[in-house]
Short mmCIF file of N, CA and C in Angstrom, two decimals:
data_model
loop_
_atom_site.label_atom_id
_atom_site.label_comp_id
_atom_site.label_asym_id
_atom_site.label_seq_id
_atom_site.Cartn_x
_atom_site.Cartn_y
_atom_site.Cartn_z
N THR A 176 23.39 28.84 -32.08
CA THR A 176 21.96 28.73 -32.33
C THR A 176 21.39 27.54 -31.59
N LYS A 177 20.08 27.50 -31.48
CA LYS A 177 19.43 26.41 -30.76
C LYS A 177 19.56 25.07 -31.47
N SER A 178 19.79 25.11 -32.79
CA SER A 178 19.86 23.85 -33.54
C SER A 178 21.29 23.31 -33.66
N GLU A 179 22.28 24.03 -33.14
CA GLU A 179 23.67 23.55 -33.19
C GLU A 179 23.85 22.34 -32.27
N VAL A 180 24.43 21.28 -32.80
CA VAL A 180 24.66 20.06 -32.01
C VAL A 180 25.80 20.31 -31.03
N ARG A 181 25.52 20.06 -29.75
CA ARG A 181 26.50 20.34 -28.70
C ARG A 181 27.05 19.09 -28.03
N GLY A 182 26.45 17.97 -28.24
CA GLY A 182 26.93 16.74 -27.62
C GLY A 182 26.54 15.55 -28.47
N VAL A 183 27.36 14.50 -28.42
CA VAL A 183 27.14 13.29 -29.20
C VAL A 183 27.22 12.10 -28.25
N LEU A 184 26.37 11.09 -28.47
CA LEU A 184 26.45 9.87 -27.66
C LEU A 184 27.78 9.16 -27.94
N ILE A 185 28.49 8.83 -26.89
CA ILE A 185 29.82 8.22 -26.99
C ILE A 185 29.77 6.82 -26.39
N ASP A 186 30.46 5.88 -27.02
CA ASP A 186 30.58 4.51 -26.52
C ASP A 186 32.04 4.09 -26.66
N GLY A 187 32.72 3.89 -25.55
CA GLY A 187 34.13 3.48 -25.60
C GLY A 187 35.04 4.57 -26.15
N GLY A 188 34.67 5.82 -25.97
CA GLY A 188 35.50 6.92 -26.42
C GLY A 188 35.29 7.36 -27.86
N ILE A 189 34.39 6.68 -28.57
CA ILE A 189 34.10 7.08 -29.96
C ILE A 189 32.59 7.26 -30.10
N PRO A 190 32.16 8.07 -31.07
CA PRO A 190 30.72 8.26 -31.28
C PRO A 190 30.03 6.94 -31.61
N LYS A 191 28.91 6.68 -30.95
CA LYS A 191 28.15 5.45 -31.16
C LYS A 191 27.32 5.56 -32.43
N ARG A 192 27.36 4.54 -33.28
CA ARG A 192 26.57 4.49 -34.52
C ARG A 192 25.29 3.71 -34.27
N PHE A 193 24.22 4.15 -34.90
CA PHE A 193 22.92 3.49 -34.82
C PHE A 193 22.47 3.14 -36.23
N LEU A 194 21.60 2.15 -36.32
CA LEU A 194 21.00 1.77 -37.60
C LEU A 194 19.52 2.09 -37.59
N GLY A 195 19.02 2.51 -38.72
CA GLY A 195 17.61 2.81 -38.83
C GLY A 195 17.19 2.90 -40.28
N ARG A 196 16.02 3.50 -40.49
CA ARG A 196 15.47 3.65 -41.83
C ARG A 196 14.88 5.05 -42.01
N GLY A 197 14.95 5.54 -43.24
CA GLY A 197 14.29 6.81 -43.57
C GLY A 197 12.79 6.61 -43.53
N GLN A 198 12.07 7.46 -42.81
CA GLN A 198 10.62 7.34 -42.69
C GLN A 198 9.87 8.45 -43.41
N ARG A 199 10.38 9.66 -43.31
CA ARG A 199 9.78 10.82 -44.00
C ARG A 199 10.92 11.68 -44.50
N ILE A 200 10.92 11.98 -45.78
CA ILE A 200 12.04 12.70 -46.39
C ILE A 200 11.51 13.95 -47.09
N GLU A 201 12.06 15.09 -46.71
CA GLU A 201 11.71 16.37 -47.31
C GLU A 201 12.96 16.96 -47.96
N ALA A 202 12.86 18.13 -48.53
CA ALA A 202 13.98 18.75 -49.24
C ALA A 202 15.16 19.08 -48.31
N SER A 203 14.87 19.51 -47.07
CA SER A 203 15.95 19.94 -46.18
C SER A 203 16.04 19.16 -44.88
N TYR A 204 15.14 18.22 -44.65
CA TYR A 204 15.19 17.42 -43.43
C TYR A 204 14.52 16.07 -43.66
N ALA A 205 14.75 15.18 -42.72
CA ALA A 205 14.13 13.85 -42.78
C ALA A 205 13.88 13.37 -41.36
N TRP A 206 12.99 12.41 -41.23
CA TRP A 206 12.75 11.72 -39.97
C TRP A 206 13.19 10.28 -40.16
N LEU A 207 14.01 9.80 -39.22
CA LEU A 207 14.53 8.44 -39.27
C LEU A 207 13.97 7.62 -38.12
N SER A 208 13.74 6.35 -38.36
CA SER A 208 13.42 5.44 -37.26
C SER A 208 14.71 4.74 -36.87
N ARG A 209 14.82 4.39 -35.62
CA ARG A 209 16.00 3.69 -35.14
C ARG A 209 15.61 2.27 -34.82
N ASP A 210 16.42 1.30 -35.23
CA ASP A 210 16.11 -0.11 -34.96
C ASP A 210 15.89 -0.33 -33.47
N GLY A 211 14.78 -0.97 -33.12
CA GLY A 211 14.48 -1.29 -31.74
C GLY A 211 13.87 -0.16 -30.94
N ASP A 212 13.55 0.97 -31.57
CA ASP A 212 12.98 2.12 -30.86
C ASP A 212 11.84 2.67 -31.72
N PRO A 213 10.63 2.79 -31.17
CA PRO A 213 9.49 3.23 -31.98
C PRO A 213 9.48 4.73 -32.29
N THR A 214 10.33 5.52 -31.64
CA THR A 214 10.31 6.96 -31.89
C THR A 214 11.17 7.31 -33.09
N TRP A 215 10.86 8.42 -33.74
CA TRP A 215 11.62 8.90 -34.89
C TRP A 215 12.61 9.95 -34.43
N ILE A 216 13.69 10.09 -35.17
CA ILE A 216 14.71 11.08 -34.84
C ILE A 216 14.92 12.00 -36.04
N TYR A 217 15.11 13.26 -35.75
CA TYR A 217 15.21 14.32 -36.76
C TYR A 217 16.61 14.35 -37.38
N LEU A 218 16.66 14.52 -38.69
CA LEU A 218 17.92 14.69 -39.42
C LEU A 218 17.78 15.91 -40.32
N HIS A 219 18.60 16.92 -40.07
CA HIS A 219 18.60 18.11 -40.95
C HIS A 219 19.70 17.93 -41.98
N ARG A 220 19.44 18.42 -43.17
CA ARG A 220 20.40 18.28 -44.27
C ARG A 220 21.77 18.87 -43.93
N SER A 221 21.82 19.90 -43.11
CA SER A 221 23.09 20.52 -42.74
C SER A 221 23.94 19.60 -41.85
N TYR A 222 23.33 18.57 -41.23
CA TYR A 222 24.08 17.60 -40.42
C TYR A 222 24.60 16.45 -41.27
N ALA A 223 24.41 16.52 -42.58
CA ALA A 223 24.74 15.43 -43.50
C ALA A 223 25.69 15.94 -44.58
N GLU A 224 26.89 16.35 -44.20
CA GLU A 224 27.81 17.01 -45.12
C GLU A 224 28.17 16.19 -46.35
N SER A 225 28.62 14.96 -46.17
CA SER A 225 29.06 14.16 -47.33
C SER A 225 28.03 13.09 -47.70
N PHE A 226 26.82 13.26 -47.28
CA PHE A 226 25.75 12.29 -47.47
C PHE A 226 25.03 12.55 -48.79
N ALA A 227 24.73 11.49 -49.52
CA ALA A 227 24.02 11.61 -50.81
C ALA A 227 22.52 11.74 -50.54
N TRP A 228 22.07 12.94 -50.19
CA TRP A 228 20.69 13.18 -49.80
C TRP A 228 19.70 12.72 -50.87
N ASP A 229 20.03 12.97 -52.12
CA ASP A 229 19.12 12.64 -53.21
C ASP A 229 18.96 11.13 -53.43
N GLN A 230 19.86 10.33 -52.86
CA GLN A 230 19.76 8.88 -52.99
C GLN A 230 18.91 8.25 -51.89
N MET A 231 18.59 9.03 -50.86
CA MET A 231 17.81 8.50 -49.75
C MET A 231 16.34 8.44 -50.15
N VAL A 232 15.72 7.30 -49.91
CA VAL A 232 14.29 7.12 -50.14
C VAL A 232 13.67 6.54 -48.87
N ILE A 233 12.36 6.55 -48.80
CA ILE A 233 11.69 5.96 -47.65
C ILE A 233 12.10 4.50 -47.54
N SER A 234 12.42 4.08 -46.36
CA SER A 234 12.88 2.73 -46.00
C SER A 234 14.35 2.47 -46.32
N SER A 235 15.10 3.50 -46.78
CA SER A 235 16.54 3.32 -46.96
C SER A 235 17.17 2.98 -45.61
N ARG A 236 18.12 2.03 -45.63
CA ARG A 236 18.86 1.71 -44.40
C ARG A 236 19.92 2.79 -44.21
N ILE A 237 19.98 3.34 -43.01
CA ILE A 237 20.88 4.45 -42.73
C ILE A 237 21.58 4.21 -41.40
N SER A 238 22.88 4.44 -41.39
CA SER A 238 23.69 4.42 -40.18
C SER A 238 23.92 5.88 -39.78
N PHE A 239 23.83 6.18 -38.49
CA PHE A 239 23.98 7.57 -38.05
C PHE A 239 24.41 7.63 -36.59
N GLU A 240 24.87 8.80 -36.19
CA GLU A 240 25.18 9.09 -34.80
C GLU A 240 24.05 9.95 -34.25
N ILE A 241 23.95 10.03 -32.93
CA ILE A 241 22.93 10.87 -32.32
C ILE A 241 23.62 11.96 -31.50
N GLY A 242 23.26 13.20 -31.81
CA GLY A 242 23.75 14.35 -31.07
C GLY A 242 22.57 15.07 -30.45
N PHE A 243 22.86 16.09 -29.66
CA PHE A 243 21.80 16.81 -28.97
C PHE A 243 21.98 18.31 -29.17
N ASN A 244 20.85 18.99 -29.34
CA ASN A 244 20.84 20.44 -29.37
C ASN A 244 19.74 20.89 -28.42
N TYR A 245 19.46 22.18 -28.38
CA TYR A 245 18.44 22.69 -27.45
C TYR A 245 17.03 22.27 -27.82
N ARG A 246 16.85 21.70 -28.98
CA ARG A 246 15.52 21.23 -29.40
C ARG A 246 15.34 19.73 -29.17
N GLY A 247 16.41 19.03 -28.80
CA GLY A 247 16.31 17.61 -28.53
C GLY A 247 17.34 16.81 -29.31
N PRO A 248 17.14 15.50 -29.43
CA PRO A 248 18.09 14.66 -30.16
C PRO A 248 18.01 14.89 -31.66
N ALA A 249 19.13 14.69 -32.34
CA ALA A 249 19.18 14.85 -33.79
C ALA A 249 20.16 13.83 -34.37
N ALA A 250 19.81 13.26 -35.50
CA ALA A 250 20.72 12.36 -36.20
C ALA A 250 21.78 13.20 -36.90
N ILE A 251 23.03 12.75 -36.85
CA ILE A 251 24.13 13.45 -37.51
C ILE A 251 25.02 12.43 -38.20
N ASN A 252 25.83 12.89 -39.13
CA ASN A 252 26.80 12.05 -39.85
C ASN A 252 26.17 10.77 -40.42
N PRO A 253 25.09 10.89 -41.19
CA PRO A 253 24.43 9.70 -41.74
C PRO A 253 25.24 9.07 -42.87
N ALA A 254 25.00 7.78 -43.08
CA ALA A 254 25.59 7.05 -44.20
C ALA A 254 24.59 6.01 -44.66
N LEU A 255 24.40 5.90 -45.97
CA LEU A 255 23.53 4.86 -46.52
C LEU A 255 24.19 3.51 -46.30
N VAL A 256 23.38 2.52 -45.95
CA VAL A 256 23.87 1.16 -45.72
C VAL A 256 23.31 0.26 -46.81
N THR A 257 24.17 -0.46 -47.48
CA THR A 257 23.71 -1.40 -48.50
C THR A 257 23.43 -2.74 -47.83
N GLU A 258 22.32 -3.35 -48.21
CA GLU A 258 21.94 -4.64 -47.60
C GLU A 258 22.23 -5.77 -48.52
#
């Protein structure tokens, strides 16, 4: 499908992790901001297998990887970050 992630940003042979915050949260998707970048990145609930979706609120600190599908970049493998 067009939304299947086909590639992930790699750094030193492992997927690169990014830090950001939840900006808009819906039942099946969210938009995240990435530290140091004004654009938002899409996160679909299906890309968050072991993620506690119900614990995410606006401004939650989130660590994630960035993958790509035919619709553009997408956040994958998110994890809540405690500050």
